[in-house]
Amino acid sequence: MYFAALLARTEDGWEASDTELDDVETLSDLTDLAREASVDEDTVLVFIEQEDAWFGILRVEGEEDPRIYVSDAAAAARSSYGEILIDELLGRDEDDPADDLDTLDLDGTEDGEPDENDEEEEDIALKDGETVPAGAVGDREILTDLGLSEADLLALDSDAMAEIAEALGAAEVLETVR
């Protein structure tokens, strides 16, 4: 079960709205959704949360490239909406011909046999034969200028969205859509 909300910063403070992600298939779709909620190209935050497994934040300001943070890449990669964010953060493109090279055995190990030189094995999770970093990925300073430090962001857990909204001064407006 997902919960998604938009927080748009206006002259009068934050405005919140819940949002349906049914028509969102790409990062571009999600970014367009955020820009539609923007007033005068102000900051818009899109929060996506999946049952306390992971949360993601997409920050859009005008026509600038979106900024992204995901609390747990391995958990998000197992989710269709999380995968949209993870693919962007890890630079993966669905139509990338280089992906075919990933299926080749270029390191000399047998399929399923671990590479003896891979000391980072503990720091990754498998996703359809690909590796995805475990833990937080993305822009850890995504909310610093809004009042939530990098350390505070990394320390968030089960009720992250409420804690972020509280730090931004938007707890009441977020609660109206939750």
PDB file of C-alpha atoms in Angstrom:
ATOM      1  CA  MET A   1       0.000   0.000   0.000  1.00  0.00           C
ATOM      2  CA  TYR A   2       1.341   3.376  -1.028  1.00  0.00           C
ATOM      3  CA  PHE A   3       0.658   6.837   0.267  1.00  0.00           C
ATOM      4  CA  ALA A   4       1.608   9.770  -1.904  1.00  0.00           C
ATOM      5  CA  ALA A   5       1.202  13.462  -1.213  1.00  0.00           C
ATOM      6  CA  LEU A   6       2.238  16.743  -2.774  1.00  0.00           C
ATOM      7  CA  LEU A   7       3.378  19.690  -0.666  1.00  0.00           C
ATOM      8  CA  ALA A   8       3.521  22.935  -2.604  1.00  0.00           C
ATOM      9  CA  ARG A   9       5.151  25.979  -1.061  1.00  0.00           C
ATOM     10  CA  THR A  10       3.207  29.196  -1.580  1.00  0.00           C
ATOM     11  CA  GLU A  11       3.344  32.754  -0.252  1.00  0.00           C
ATOM     12  CA  ASP A  12       0.860  31.682   2.425  1.00  0.00           C
ATOM     13  CA  GLY A  13       2.792  28.586   3.513  1.00  0.00           C
ATOM     14  CA  TRP A  14       2.482  24.967   2.471  1.00  0.00           C
ATOM     15  CA  GLU A  15      -0.496  23.512   0.640  1.00  0.00           C
ATOM     16  CA  ALA A  16      -0.974  19.751   0.658  1.00  0.00           C
ATOM     17  CA  SER A  17      -2.861  17.414  -1.610  1.00  0.00           C
ATOM     18  CA  ASP A  18      -2.946  13.676  -1.859  1.00  0.00           C
ATOM     19  CA  THR A  19      -2.206  12.350  -5.276  1.00  0.00           C
ATOM     20  CA  GLU A  20      -2.971   9.272  -7.289  1.00  0.00           C
ATOM     21  CA  LEU A  21       0.012   7.617  -8.893  1.00  0.00           C
ATOM     22  CA  ASP A  22      -2.020   5.389 -11.218  1.00  0.00           C
ATOM     23  CA  ASP A  23      -0.967   7.307 -14.343  1.00  0.00           C
ATOM     24  CA  VAL A  24       2.670   7.698 -13.273  1.00  0.00           C
ATOM     25  CA  GLU A  25       4.979   5.414 -15.231  1.00  0.00           C
ATOM     26  CA  THR A  26       8.151   7.495 -15.492  1.00  0.00           C
ATOM     27  CA  LEU A  27      10.086  10.108 -13.584  1.00  0.00           C
ATOM     28  CA  SER A  28       8.950  12.615 -16.188  1.00  0.00           C
ATOM     29  CA  ASP A  29       5.296  11.820 -15.348  1.00  0.00           C
ATOM     30  CA  LEU A  30       5.984  12.333 -11.654  1.00  0.00           C
ATOM     31  CA  THR A  31       7.871  15.579 -12.299  1.00  0.00           C
ATOM     32  CA  ASP A  32       5.033  16.885 -14.489  1.00  0.00           C
ATOM     33  CA  LEU A  33       2.556  16.062 -11.722  1.00  0.00           C
ATOM     34  CA  ALA A  34       4.629  18.136  -9.292  1.00  0.00           C
ATOM     35  CA  ARG A  35       4.992  21.052 -11.703  1.00  0.00           C
ATOM     36  CA  GLU A  36       1.219  21.149 -12.204  1.00  0.00           C
ATOM     37  CA  ALA A  37       0.849  21.724  -8.444  1.00  0.00           C
ATOM     38  CA  SER A  38       3.414  24.520  -8.436  1.00  0.00           C
ATOM     39  CA  VAL A  39       2.406  28.109  -7.854  1.00  0.00           C
ATOM     40  CA  ASP A  40       4.759  30.566  -9.576  1.00  0.00           C
ATOM     41  CA  GLU A  41       7.409  27.835  -9.931  1.00  0.00           C
ATOM     42  CA  ASP A  42       7.763  27.538  -6.152  1.00  0.00           C
ATOM     43  CA  THR A  43       9.066  24.437  -4.418  1.00  0.00           C
ATOM     44  CA  VAL A  44       6.945  21.306  -4.678  1.00  0.00           C
ATOM     45  CA  LEU A  45       7.736  18.144  -2.748  1.00  0.00           C
ATOM     46  CA  VAL A  46       6.303  14.784  -3.735  1.00  0.00           C
ATOM     47  CA  PHE A  47       6.347  12.234  -0.930  1.00  0.00           C
ATOM     48  CA  ILE A  48       5.891   8.547  -1.671  1.00  0.00           C
ATOM     49  CA  GLU A  49       5.766   6.057   1.165  1.00  0.00           C
ATOM     50  CA  GLN A  50       5.268   2.301   1.072  1.00  0.00           C
ATOM     51  CA  GLU A  51       4.020   0.799   4.330  1.00  0.00           C
ATOM     52  CA  ASP A  52       7.026   1.832   6.413  1.00  0.00           C
ATOM     53  CA  ALA A  53       9.355  -0.112   4.076  1.00  0.00           C
ATOM     54  CA  TRP A  54      10.780   2.978   2.352  1.00  0.00           C
ATOM     55  CA  PHE A  55       9.974   6.568   1.486  1.00  0.00           C
ATOM     56  CA  GLY A  56      11.045   8.813  -1.325  1.00  0.00           C
ATOM     57  CA  ILE A  57      11.088  12.540  -1.879  1.00  0.00           C
ATOM     58  CA  LEU A  58      11.078  14.272  -5.233  1.00  0.00           C
ATOM     59  CA  ARG A  59      11.752  18.010  -5.109  1.00  0.00           C
ATOM     60  CA  VAL A  60      10.829  20.168  -8.084  1.00  0.00           C
ATOM     61  CA  GLU A  61      11.542  23.882  -8.421  1.00  0.00           C
ATOM     62  CA  GLY A  62      10.488  25.506 -11.661  1.00  0.00           C
ATOM     63  CA  GLU A  63      12.200  24.014 -14.692  1.00  0.00           C
ATOM     64  CA  GLU A  64      15.270  22.823 -12.767  1.00  0.00           C
ATOM     65  CA  ASP A  65      16.098  19.130 -12.772  1.00  0.00           C
ATOM     66  CA  PRO A  66      14.281  17.322  -9.974  1.00  0.00           C
ATOM     67  CA  ARG A  67      16.166  16.350  -6.836  1.00  0.00           C
ATOM     68  CA  ILE A  68      15.534  12.880  -5.412  1.00  0.00           C
ATOM     69  CA  TYR A  69      16.081  11.076  -2.130  1.00  0.00           C
ATOM     70  CA  VAL A  70      15.114   7.474  -1.293  1.00  0.00           C
ATOM     71  CA  SER A  71      15.425   6.107   2.238  1.00  0.00           C
ATOM     72  CA  ASP A  72      16.142   2.473   1.278  1.00  0.00           C
ATOM     73  CA  ALA A  73      17.139   1.741  -2.309  1.00  0.00           C
ATOM     74  CA  ALA A  74      16.913  -2.036  -1.964  1.00  0.00           C
ATOM     75  CA  ALA A  75      13.334  -1.894  -0.635  1.00  0.00           C
ATOM     76  CA  ALA A  76      12.300   0.774  -3.158  1.00  0.00           C
ATOM     77  CA  ALA A  77      13.735  -1.210  -6.067  1.00  0.00           C
ATOM     78  CA  ARG A  78      11.165  -3.933  -5.362  1.00  0.00           C
ATOM     79  CA  SER A  79       8.381  -1.379  -5.871  1.00  0.00           C
ATOM     80  CA  SER A  80       7.137   0.012  -9.181  1.00  0.00           C
ATOM     81  CA  TYR A  81       7.129   3.611  -7.940  1.00  0.00           C
ATOM     82  CA  GLY A  82      10.387   3.198  -6.083  1.00  0.00           C
ATOM     83  CA  GLU A  83      11.983   1.747  -9.171  1.00  0.00           C
ATOM     84  CA  ILE A  84      11.163   4.950 -11.079  1.00  0.00           C
ATOM     85  CA  LEU A  85      13.217   6.943  -8.555  1.00  0.00           C
ATOM     86  CA  ILE A  86      16.002   4.363  -8.211  1.00  0.00           C
ATOM     87  CA  ASP A  87      16.493   4.047 -11.967  1.00  0.00           C
ATOM     88  CA  GLU A  88      17.079   7.793 -12.191  1.00  0.00           C
ATOM     89  CA  LEU A  89      19.440   7.856  -9.211  1.00  0.00           C
ATOM     90  CA  LEU A  90      21.482   4.916 -10.470  1.00  0.00           C
ATOM     91  CA  GLY A  91      21.485   6.165 -14.059  1.00  0.00           C
ATOM     92  CA  ARG A  92      19.681   3.126 -15.404  1.00  0.00           C
ATOM     93  CA  ASP A  93      17.694   3.512 -18.608  1.00  0.00           C
ATOM     94  CA  GLU A  94      15.166   0.876 -19.677  1.00  0.00           C
ATOM     95  CA  ASP A  95      16.306   1.037 -23.310  1.00  0.00           C
ATOM     96  CA  ASP A  96      20.028   1.123 -22.605  1.00  0.00           C
ATOM     97  CA  PRO A  97      21.778  -1.343 -24.959  1.00  0.00           C
ATOM     98  CA  ALA A  98      24.567  -1.676 -22.389  1.00  0.00           C
ATOM     99  CA  ASP A  99      22.122  -3.631 -20.226  1.00  0.00           C
ATOM    100  CA  ASP A 100      22.670  -6.593 -22.550  1.00  0.00           C
ATOM    101  CA  LEU A 101      26.289  -6.679 -21.437  1.00  0.00           C
ATOM    102  CA  ASP A 102      25.144  -7.310 -17.879  1.00  0.00           C
ATOM    103  CA  THR A 103      23.973 -10.783 -18.895  1.00  0.00           C
ATOM    104  CA  LEU A 104      27.392 -11.801 -20.195  1.00  0.00           C
ATOM    105  CA  ASP A 105      29.851 -13.645 -17.951  1.00  0.00           C
ATOM    106  CA  LEU A 106      32.840 -11.334 -18.316  1.00  0.00           C
ATOM    107  CA  ASP A 107      34.516 -11.941 -14.966  1.00  0.00           C
ATOM    108  CA  GLY A 108      35.200 -15.655 -15.442  1.00  0.00           C
ATOM    109  CA  THR A 109      33.001 -16.855 -12.590  1.00  0.00           C
ATOM    110  CA  GLU A 110      30.243 -19.375 -13.046  1.00  0.00           C
ATOM    111  CA  ASP A 111      26.649 -18.143 -12.862  1.00  0.00           C
ATOM    112  CA  GLY A 112      25.636 -17.867  -9.234  1.00  0.00           C
ATOM    113  CA  GLU A 113      29.226 -18.154  -8.005  1.00  0.00           C
ATOM    114  CA  PRO A 114      30.321 -15.111  -5.979  1.00  0.00           C
ATOM    115  CA  ASP A 115      33.262 -13.067  -7.180  1.00  0.00           C
ATOM    116  CA  GLU A 116      36.061 -13.436  -4.642  1.00  0.00           C
ATOM    117  CA  ASN A 117      37.070  -9.804  -5.157  1.00  0.00           C
ATOM    118  CA  ASP A 118      33.621  -8.459  -4.264  1.00  0.00           C
ATOM    119  CA  GLU A 119      34.066  -7.130  -0.745  1.00  0.00           C
ATOM    120  CA  GLU A 120      30.983  -4.895  -0.956  1.00  0.00           C
ATOM    121  CA  GLU A 121      28.603  -7.857  -1.112  1.00  0.00           C
ATOM    122  CA  GLU A 122      27.129  -6.937   2.275  1.00  0.00           C
ATOM    123  CA  ASP A 123      26.209  -3.465   1.019  1.00  0.00           C
ATOM    124  CA  ILE A 124      24.030  -4.566  -1.902  1.00  0.00           C
ATOM    125  CA  ALA A 125      20.727  -6.283  -2.458  1.00  0.00           C
ATOM    126  CA  LEU A 126      19.818  -8.279  -5.536  1.00  0.00           C
ATOM    127  CA  LYS A 127      17.055  -7.136  -7.859  1.00  0.00           C
ATOM    128  CA  ASP A 128      16.363  -9.252 -10.939  1.00  0.00           C
ATOM    129  CA  GLY A 129      20.044 -10.117 -11.233  1.00  0.00           C
ATOM    130  CA  GLU A 130      21.134  -6.499 -10.805  1.00  0.00           C
ATOM    131  CA  THR A 131      22.730  -4.963  -7.769  1.00  0.00           C
ATOM    132  CA  VAL A 132      21.095  -2.122  -5.904  1.00  0.00           C
ATOM    133  CA  PRO A 133      22.789  -0.339  -3.004  1.00  0.00           C
ATOM    134  CA  ALA A 134      21.254  -1.021   0.387  1.00  0.00           C
ATOM    135  CA  GLY A 135      20.296   2.038   2.402  1.00  0.00           C
ATOM    136  CA  ALA A 136      19.672   5.650   1.502  1.00  0.00           C
ATOM    137  CA  VAL A 137      20.502   7.020  -1.944  1.00  0.00           C
ATOM    138  CA  GLY A 138      20.107  10.383  -3.588  1.00  0.00           C
ATOM    139  CA  ASP A 139      20.346  13.977  -2.469  1.00  0.00           C
ATOM    140  CA  ARG A 140      20.726  13.832   1.302  1.00  0.00           C
ATOM    141  CA  GLU A 141      20.592  17.622   1.520  1.00  0.00           C
ATOM    142  CA  ILE A 142      17.246  17.791  -0.291  1.00  0.00           C
ATOM    143  CA  LEU A 143      15.494  19.399   2.699  1.00  0.00           C
ATOM    144  CA  THR A 144      18.393  21.150   4.453  1.00  0.00           C
ATOM    145  CA  ASP A 145      17.361  24.646   3.347  1.00  0.00           C
ATOM    146  CA  LEU A 146      13.800  23.900   4.500  1.00  0.00           C
ATOM    147  CA  GLY A 147      14.808  23.024   8.054  1.00  0.00           C
ATOM    148  CA  LEU A 148      15.640  19.299   8.048  1.00  0.00           C
ATOM    149  CA  SER A 149      19.336  18.463   8.220  1.00  0.00           C
ATOM    150  CA  GLU A 150      21.008  15.575   6.430  1.00  0.00           C
ATOM    151  CA  ALA A 151      21.572  13.782   9.759  1.00  0.00           C
ATOM    152  CA  ASP A 152      17.910  14.179  10.724  1.00  0.00           C
ATOM    153  CA  LEU A 153      16.782  12.900   7.324  1.00  0.00           C
ATOM    154  CA  LEU A 154      18.989   9.818   7.596  1.00  0.00           C
ATOM    155  CA  ALA A 155      17.684   9.104  11.116  1.00  0.00           C
ATOM    156  CA  LEU A 156      14.015   8.962  10.051  1.00  0.00           C
ATOM    157  CA  ASP A 157      12.207   5.654  10.182  1.00  0.00           C
ATOM    158  CA  SER A 158       8.605   4.466  10.389  1.00  0.00           C
ATOM    159  CA  ASP A 159       6.751   7.803  10.525  1.00  0.00           C
ATOM    160  CA  ALA A 160       9.123   9.734   8.289  1.00  0.00           C
ATOM    161  CA  MET A 161       6.528  11.706   6.371  1.00  0.00           C
ATOM    162  CA  ALA A 162       4.952  13.131   9.525  1.00  0.00           C
ATOM    163  CA  GLU A 163       8.357  14.032  10.973  1.00  0.00           C
ATOM    164  CA  ILE A 164       9.417  15.752   7.749  1.00  0.00           C
ATOM    165  CA  ALA A 165       6.157  17.705   7.598  1.00  0.00           C
ATOM    166  CA  GLU A 166       6.634  18.736  11.229  1.00  0.00           C
ATOM    167  CA  ALA A 167      10.148  20.027  10.509  1.00  0.00           C
ATOM    168  CA  LEU A 168       8.856  21.977   7.494  1.00  0.00           C
ATOM    169  CA  GLY A 169       5.980  23.462   9.447  1.00  0.00           C
ATOM    170  CA  ALA A 170       3.471  21.603   7.276  1.00  0.00           C
ATOM    171  CA  ALA A 171       2.240  18.913   9.670  1.00  0.00           C
ATOM    172  CA  GLU A 172      -1.313  20.233   9.883  1.00  0.00           C
ATOM    173  CA  VAL A 173      -1.789  20.555   6.129  1.00  0.00           C
ATOM    174  CA  LEU A 174      -0.310  17.111   5.490  1.00  0.00           C
ATOM    175  CA  GLU A 175      -2.594  15.587   8.100  1.00  0.00           C
ATOM    176  CA  THR A 176      -5.640  16.895   6.215  1.00  0.00           C
ATOM    177  CA  VAL A 177      -4.801  14.667   3.238  1.00  0.00           C
ATOM    178  CA  ARG A 178      -3.497  11.680   5.141  1.00  0.00           C
TER     179      ARG A 178
END
